[in-house]
Short mmCIF file of N, CA and C in Angstrom, two decimals:
data_model
loop_
_atom_site.label_atom_id
_atom_site.label_comp_id
_atom_site.label_asym_id
_atom_site.label_seq_id
_atom_site.Cartn_x
_atom_site.Cartn_y
_atom_site.Cartn_z
N MET P 109 89.29 133.41 122.94
CA MET P 109 89.61 134.77 122.52
C MET P 109 88.86 135.76 123.41
N THR P 110 89.54 136.75 123.89
CA THR P 110 88.96 137.75 124.76
C THR P 110 88.04 138.66 123.95
N GLN P 111 86.86 138.89 124.50
CA GLN P 111 85.94 139.81 123.87
C GLN P 111 86.02 141.15 124.57
N HIS P 112 85.78 142.17 123.81
CA HIS P 112 85.82 143.52 124.34
C HIS P 112 84.43 144.15 124.34
N VAL P 113 84.29 145.17 125.15
CA VAL P 113 83.02 145.88 125.26
C VAL P 113 82.55 146.36 123.90
N ARG P 114 83.46 146.84 123.07
CA ARG P 114 83.09 147.36 121.75
C ARG P 114 82.38 146.33 120.89
N ASP P 115 82.63 145.05 121.16
CA ASP P 115 82.03 143.98 120.35
C ASP P 115 80.53 143.84 120.56
N ILE P 116 80.02 144.27 121.72
CA ILE P 116 78.60 144.05 121.99
C ILE P 116 77.85 145.32 122.41
N MET P 117 78.55 146.41 122.64
CA MET P 117 77.89 147.61 123.14
C MET P 117 76.92 148.19 122.11
N THR P 118 75.96 148.92 122.61
CA THR P 118 75.08 149.69 121.74
C THR P 118 75.77 151.03 121.52
N SER P 119 76.10 151.32 120.28
CA SER P 119 76.81 152.56 119.94
C SER P 119 75.85 153.72 119.81
N ASN P 120 76.40 154.91 119.76
CA ASN P 120 75.62 156.13 119.57
C ASN P 120 74.45 156.23 120.54
N PRO P 121 74.74 156.30 121.83
CA PRO P 121 73.65 156.35 122.81
C PRO P 121 72.84 157.63 122.68
N VAL P 122 71.59 157.55 123.06
CA VAL P 122 70.73 158.72 123.08
C VAL P 122 71.14 159.55 124.29
N THR P 123 71.32 160.85 124.08
CA THR P 123 71.74 161.73 125.17
C THR P 123 70.78 162.91 125.28
N VAL P 124 70.74 163.47 126.49
CA VAL P 124 69.97 164.69 126.75
C VAL P 124 70.82 165.60 127.61
N GLU P 125 70.47 166.87 127.60
CA GLU P 125 71.14 167.86 128.44
C GLU P 125 70.54 167.83 129.84
N PRO P 126 71.27 168.24 130.87
CA PRO P 126 70.78 168.19 132.25
C PRO P 126 69.47 168.92 132.50
N ARG P 127 69.20 169.98 131.78
CA ARG P 127 67.99 170.77 132.03
C ARG P 127 66.77 170.32 131.22
N THR P 128 66.89 169.18 130.57
CA THR P 128 65.77 168.64 129.80
C THR P 128 64.66 168.20 130.76
N PRO P 129 63.41 168.62 130.50
CA PRO P 129 62.30 168.19 131.37
C PRO P 129 62.14 166.66 131.32
N VAL P 130 61.78 166.07 132.46
CA VAL P 130 61.64 164.62 132.50
C VAL P 130 60.55 164.13 131.55
N THR P 131 59.54 164.94 131.30
CA THR P 131 58.50 164.52 130.35
C THR P 131 59.07 164.38 128.94
N ALA P 132 60.00 165.26 128.57
CA ALA P 132 60.65 165.17 127.26
C ALA P 132 61.52 163.91 127.18
N VAL P 133 62.16 163.58 128.28
CA VAL P 133 62.98 162.37 128.33
C VAL P 133 62.09 161.13 128.17
N ALA P 134 60.96 161.12 128.87
CA ALA P 134 60.04 159.99 128.77
C ALA P 134 59.53 159.83 127.33
N ARG P 135 59.21 160.94 126.67
CA ARG P 135 58.76 160.86 125.28
C ARG P 135 59.87 160.35 124.37
N LYS P 136 61.10 160.77 124.63
CA LYS P 136 62.24 160.31 123.83
C LYS P 136 62.42 158.80 124.00
N MET P 137 62.28 158.33 125.24
CA MET P 137 62.39 156.88 125.48
C MET P 137 61.29 156.13 124.73
N ARG P 138 60.08 156.67 124.78
CA ARG P 138 58.96 156.05 124.06
C ARG P 138 59.23 156.03 122.55
N ASP P 139 59.61 157.17 122.01
CA ASP P 139 59.80 157.29 120.57
C ASP P 139 60.96 156.46 120.05
N GLU P 140 62.02 156.34 120.84
CA GLU P 140 63.21 155.59 120.44
C GLU P 140 63.13 154.12 120.88
N ASN P 141 62.09 153.79 121.66
CA ASN P 141 61.91 152.44 122.20
C ASN P 141 63.12 151.98 123.00
N ILE P 142 63.53 152.84 123.94
CA ILE P 142 64.69 152.55 124.78
C ILE P 142 64.31 152.76 126.24
N GLY P 143 65.11 152.24 127.13
CA GLY P 143 64.84 152.35 128.55
C GLY P 143 65.85 153.18 129.31
N VAL P 144 66.80 153.78 128.60
CA VAL P 144 67.83 154.57 129.27
C VAL P 144 68.38 155.63 128.31
N VAL P 145 68.70 156.78 128.87
CA VAL P 145 69.41 157.82 128.12
C VAL P 145 70.56 158.32 128.99
N LEU P 146 71.58 158.81 128.34
CA LEU P 146 72.71 159.39 129.06
C LEU P 146 72.50 160.89 129.17
N VAL P 147 72.89 161.43 130.30
CA VAL P 147 72.80 162.87 130.53
C VAL P 147 74.20 163.43 130.31
N THR P 148 74.30 164.33 129.33
CA THR P 148 75.60 164.92 129.01
C THR P 148 75.50 166.43 129.02
N GLU P 149 76.60 167.04 129.36
CA GLU P 149 76.71 168.49 129.30
C GLU P 149 77.90 168.78 128.40
N GLY P 150 77.59 169.26 127.19
CA GLY P 150 78.65 169.34 126.19
C GLY P 150 79.05 167.91 125.85
N ASP P 151 80.33 167.62 125.97
CA ASP P 151 80.81 166.26 125.73
C ASP P 151 80.98 165.47 127.03
N GLU P 152 80.71 166.09 128.17
CA GLU P 152 80.95 165.45 129.46
C GLU P 152 79.74 164.64 129.93
N LEU P 153 79.98 163.39 130.27
CA LEU P 153 78.94 162.53 130.80
C LEU P 153 78.63 162.94 132.23
N ARG P 154 77.37 163.26 132.49
CA ARG P 154 76.95 163.73 133.82
C ARG P 154 76.11 162.72 134.57
N GLY P 155 75.44 161.82 133.86
CA GLY P 155 74.58 160.86 134.53
C GLY P 155 73.91 159.94 133.55
N LEU P 156 73.08 159.08 134.11
CA LEU P 156 72.31 158.12 133.34
C LEU P 156 70.93 158.11 133.95
N VAL P 157 69.90 158.11 133.11
CA VAL P 157 68.53 158.04 133.62
C VAL P 157 67.80 156.90 132.91
N SER P 158 67.17 156.07 133.73
CA SER P 158 66.42 154.94 133.19
C SER P 158 64.93 155.20 133.34
N ASP P 159 64.15 154.38 132.66
CA ASP P 159 62.70 154.50 132.80
C ASP P 159 62.29 154.28 134.25
N ARG P 160 62.98 153.41 134.94
CA ARG P 160 62.70 153.18 136.36
C ARG P 160 63.00 154.43 137.18
N ASP P 161 64.10 155.11 136.88
CA ASP P 161 64.43 156.36 137.59
C ASP P 161 63.30 157.37 137.44
N LEU P 162 62.73 157.46 136.22
CA LEU P 162 61.65 158.41 136.00
C LEU P 162 60.44 158.09 136.88
N VAL P 163 60.15 156.83 137.02
CA VAL P 163 59.00 156.45 137.84
C VAL P 163 59.28 156.67 139.32
N ILE P 164 60.39 156.15 139.81
CA ILE P 164 60.71 156.21 141.24
C ILE P 164 61.01 157.62 141.71
N ARG P 165 61.78 158.36 140.92
CA ARG P 165 62.25 159.66 141.38
C ARG P 165 61.39 160.83 140.92
N THR P 166 60.43 160.58 140.06
CA THR P 166 59.55 161.65 139.61
C THR P 166 58.11 161.36 140.00
N LEU P 167 57.53 160.35 139.42
CA LEU P 167 56.11 160.07 139.68
C LEU P 167 55.84 159.73 141.14
N ALA P 168 56.67 158.88 141.72
CA ALA P 168 56.43 158.46 143.10
C ALA P 168 56.61 159.60 144.10
N GLU P 169 57.43 160.58 143.76
CA GLU P 169 57.67 161.71 144.66
C GLU P 169 56.67 162.83 144.47
N GLY P 170 55.89 162.77 143.41
CA GLY P 170 54.89 163.81 143.15
C GLY P 170 55.53 165.05 142.54
N GLY P 171 54.76 166.10 142.47
CA GLY P 171 55.23 167.32 141.85
C GLY P 171 54.91 167.34 140.37
N ASP P 172 55.27 168.41 139.74
CA ASP P 172 54.97 168.62 138.32
C ASP P 172 56.12 168.10 137.46
N PRO P 173 55.90 167.00 136.72
CA PRO P 173 56.98 166.47 135.89
C PRO P 173 57.44 167.42 134.79
N GLU P 174 56.58 168.37 134.40
CA GLU P 174 57.00 169.36 133.40
C GLU P 174 58.05 170.32 133.97
N GLN P 175 58.06 170.46 135.30
CA GLN P 175 59.00 171.37 135.95
C GLN P 175 60.28 170.68 136.39
N ARG P 176 60.26 169.36 136.51
CA ARG P 176 61.44 168.61 136.94
C ARG P 176 62.38 168.44 135.76
N THR P 177 63.65 168.59 136.01
CA THR P 177 64.64 168.36 134.96
C THR P 177 65.33 167.03 135.21
N VAL P 178 65.89 166.49 134.17
CA VAL P 178 66.49 165.17 134.23
C VAL P 178 67.66 165.11 135.21
N VAL P 179 68.36 166.21 135.41
CA VAL P 179 69.49 166.18 136.34
C VAL P 179 69.03 165.90 137.77
N SER P 180 67.78 166.19 138.08
CA SER P 180 67.28 165.94 139.43
C SER P 180 66.86 164.49 139.65
N VAL P 181 66.80 163.70 138.61
CA VAL P 181 66.35 162.32 138.75
C VAL P 181 67.35 161.29 138.24
N CYS P 182 68.42 161.74 137.62
CA CYS P 182 69.36 160.79 137.04
C CYS P 182 70.31 160.22 138.10
N SER P 183 70.87 159.08 137.76
CA SER P 183 71.89 158.47 138.60
C SER P 183 73.20 159.17 138.29
N GLY P 184 73.73 159.87 139.27
CA GLY P 184 74.95 160.64 139.05
C GLY P 184 76.22 159.87 139.31
N GLU P 185 76.13 158.85 140.18
CA GLU P 185 77.31 158.03 140.47
C GLU P 185 77.42 156.97 139.39
N LEU P 186 78.33 157.20 138.46
CA LEU P 186 78.45 156.31 137.31
C LEU P 186 79.68 155.42 137.40
N PHE P 187 79.51 154.23 136.89
CA PHE P 187 80.59 153.29 136.75
C PHE P 187 80.70 153.04 135.26
N THR P 188 81.84 153.33 134.68
CA THR P 188 81.98 153.28 133.23
C THR P 188 83.05 152.28 132.81
N VAL P 189 82.97 151.91 131.55
CA VAL P 189 83.99 151.08 130.92
C VAL P 189 84.41 151.78 129.63
N THR P 190 85.49 151.31 129.06
CA THR P 190 85.93 151.81 127.76
C THR P 190 85.64 150.75 126.71
N PRO P 191 85.63 151.14 125.44
CA PRO P 191 85.40 150.14 124.39
C PRO P 191 86.44 149.02 124.40
N ASP P 192 87.65 149.31 124.88
CA ASP P 192 88.73 148.32 124.88
C ASP P 192 88.74 147.42 126.10
N ASP P 193 87.89 147.70 127.10
CA ASP P 193 87.83 146.83 128.28
C ASP P 193 87.29 145.46 127.90
N ASP P 194 87.76 144.44 128.63
CA ASP P 194 87.22 143.10 128.47
C ASP P 194 85.78 143.08 128.95
N LEU P 195 84.98 142.21 128.35
CA LEU P 195 83.60 142.07 128.80
C LEU P 195 83.52 141.69 130.27
N ASP P 196 84.51 140.96 130.74
CA ASP P 196 84.52 140.56 132.15
C ASP P 196 84.55 141.78 133.07
N ARG P 197 85.17 142.85 132.64
CA ARG P 197 85.19 144.09 133.43
C ARG P 197 83.78 144.66 133.56
N ALA P 198 83.03 144.66 132.47
CA ALA P 198 81.65 145.15 132.51
C ALA P 198 80.81 144.28 133.43
N VAL P 199 80.97 142.97 133.35
CA VAL P 199 80.23 142.05 134.22
C VAL P 199 80.58 142.32 135.68
N GLN P 200 81.86 142.51 135.95
CA GLN P 200 82.32 142.77 137.31
C GLN P 200 81.66 144.04 137.87
N LEU P 201 81.64 145.11 137.09
CA LEU P 201 81.02 146.36 137.55
C LEU P 201 79.53 146.18 137.81
N MET P 202 78.85 145.48 136.92
CA MET P 202 77.41 145.25 137.10
C MET P 202 77.15 144.48 138.38
N ARG P 203 77.96 143.47 138.63
CA ARG P 203 77.78 142.68 139.85
C ARG P 203 78.09 143.50 141.10
N GLU P 204 79.22 144.18 141.11
CA GLU P 204 79.66 144.94 142.28
C GLU P 204 78.68 146.03 142.67
N HIS P 205 78.09 146.68 141.68
CA HIS P 205 77.27 147.85 141.94
C HIS P 205 75.77 147.62 141.68
N SER P 206 75.41 146.38 141.37
CA SER P 206 74.01 146.01 141.12
C SER P 206 73.35 146.95 140.10
N VAL P 207 74.01 147.10 138.96
CA VAL P 207 73.47 147.92 137.87
C VAL P 207 73.26 147.05 136.64
N ARG P 208 72.33 147.46 135.81
CA ARG P 208 72.00 146.69 134.61
C ARG P 208 72.59 147.28 133.34
N ARG P 209 73.07 148.52 133.45
CA ARG P 209 73.63 149.19 132.27
C ARG P 209 74.86 149.97 132.69
N VAL P 210 75.87 149.96 131.82
CA VAL P 210 77.11 150.68 132.10
C VAL P 210 77.45 151.53 130.88
N PRO P 211 77.61 152.85 131.08
CA PRO P 211 78.03 153.69 129.96
C PRO P 211 79.44 153.33 129.48
N VAL P 212 79.65 153.47 128.20
CA VAL P 212 80.96 153.23 127.60
C VAL P 212 81.52 154.59 127.20
N VAL P 213 82.71 154.90 127.71
CA VAL P 213 83.34 156.18 127.41
C VAL P 213 84.69 155.96 126.74
N ASP P 214 85.00 156.86 125.85
CA ASP P 214 86.28 156.84 125.15
C ASP P 214 86.87 158.24 125.23
N HIS P 215 87.98 158.36 125.92
CA HIS P 215 88.62 159.66 126.13
C HIS P 215 87.64 160.68 126.72
N GLY P 216 86.84 160.22 127.68
CA GLY P 216 85.90 161.10 128.37
C GLY P 216 84.58 161.34 127.67
N HIS P 217 84.40 160.81 126.48
CA HIS P 217 83.17 161.02 125.71
C HIS P 217 82.33 159.74 125.71
N ALA P 218 81.03 159.90 125.92
CA ALA P 218 80.12 158.76 125.89
C ALA P 218 79.99 158.25 124.46
N VAL P 219 80.30 156.97 124.25
CA VAL P 219 80.23 156.39 122.91
C VAL P 219 79.28 155.20 122.83
N GLY P 220 78.76 154.77 123.99
CA GLY P 220 77.87 153.62 123.96
C GLY P 220 77.37 153.25 125.34
N ILE P 221 76.62 152.17 125.35
CA ILE P 221 76.11 151.58 126.59
C ILE P 221 76.20 150.07 126.43
N VAL P 222 76.61 149.40 127.47
CA VAL P 222 76.56 147.94 127.48
C VAL P 222 75.57 147.55 128.58
N SER P 223 74.66 146.66 128.22
CA SER P 223 73.59 146.30 129.14
C SER P 223 73.65 144.82 129.50
N LEU P 224 72.93 144.50 130.54
CA LEU P 224 72.78 143.11 130.95
C LEU P 224 72.20 142.28 129.79
N GLY P 225 71.26 142.87 129.08
CA GLY P 225 70.68 142.19 127.92
C GLY P 225 71.71 141.93 126.83
N ASP P 226 72.59 142.91 126.57
CA ASP P 226 73.66 142.72 125.58
C ASP P 226 74.54 141.53 125.97
N LEU P 227 74.87 141.46 127.26
CA LEU P 227 75.71 140.36 127.75
C LEU P 227 74.98 139.02 127.64
N ALA P 228 73.69 139.01 127.93
CA ALA P 228 72.92 137.78 127.85
C ALA P 228 72.85 137.27 126.41
N ILE P 229 72.65 138.17 125.47
CA ILE P 229 72.60 137.78 124.06
C ILE P 229 73.94 137.18 123.64
N GLU P 230 75.03 137.78 124.10
CA GLU P 230 76.37 137.33 123.72
C GLU P 230 76.77 136.04 124.42
N ARG P 231 76.53 135.96 125.72
CA ARG P 231 77.06 134.86 126.51
C ARG P 231 76.10 133.70 126.71
N ASP P 232 74.81 133.95 126.66
CA ASP P 232 73.84 132.89 126.91
C ASP P 232 72.58 133.15 126.07
N PRO P 233 72.71 133.09 124.74
CA PRO P 233 71.60 133.47 123.87
C PRO P 233 70.36 132.59 124.03
N GLY P 234 70.50 131.38 124.55
CA GLY P 234 69.36 130.50 124.72
C GLY P 234 68.62 130.71 126.03
N SER P 235 69.15 131.57 126.88
CA SER P 235 68.49 131.84 128.16
C SER P 235 67.25 132.69 127.95
N ALA P 236 66.40 132.73 128.96
CA ALA P 236 65.20 133.56 128.87
C ALA P 236 65.58 135.01 128.64
N LEU P 237 66.56 135.53 129.39
CA LEU P 237 66.97 136.92 129.22
C LEU P 237 67.57 137.15 127.83
N GLY P 238 68.36 136.19 127.34
CA GLY P 238 68.91 136.31 126.00
C GLY P 238 67.84 136.35 124.94
N ASP P 239 66.83 135.47 125.08
CA ASP P 239 65.70 135.45 124.13
C ASP P 239 64.93 136.76 124.15
N ILE P 240 64.62 137.23 125.34
CA ILE P 240 63.85 138.47 125.48
C ILE P 240 64.63 139.65 124.92
N SER P 241 65.92 139.70 125.24
CA SER P 241 66.75 140.83 124.82
C SER P 241 66.96 140.85 123.31
N ALA P 242 66.97 139.69 122.69
CA ALA P 242 67.18 139.63 121.24
C ALA P 242 65.91 139.84 120.44
N ALA P 243 64.75 139.71 121.09
CA ALA P 243 63.47 139.84 120.39
C ALA P 243 63.24 141.29 119.94
N ARG P 244 62.58 141.41 118.81
CA ARG P 244 62.21 142.73 118.34
C ARG P 244 61.15 143.30 119.26
N PRO P 245 61.26 144.57 119.61
CA PRO P 245 60.25 145.16 120.50
C PRO P 245 58.89 145.27 119.82
N ASN P 246 57.84 145.13 120.63
CA ASN P 246 56.48 145.34 120.13
C ASN P 246 56.24 146.84 120.01
N GLN P 247 55.63 147.23 118.95
CA GLN P 247 55.38 148.67 118.75
C GLN P 247 53.98 149.00 119.15
#
């Protein structure tokens, strides 16, 4: 039976506006215990920012993180899937573009994220990545 993205995606993704300071995004990631947020303007998906993006594009470049906005550090070139896409489509995009997370959009609106960890839990739950991804986070 074919599985769809909706079957494993994380729904209701955390979003921020483009002008949100990167320090506020980092605090949101800490408080929500997540590693990625979507950047939206109104209902339009504008980018994705990961904890790695914050380190590489903010801290490593220097400057005042209170003055940097998330739009200056987010990944703007997005590869998306829909909730109705087969999981194989998400895997294909991750492989082709070497990304670990893919936003899920429905009629242009961000409705979720599917991650490499989500796929590991679903397809290979006994693997190291599946075990790690399924474990409850340490607080």
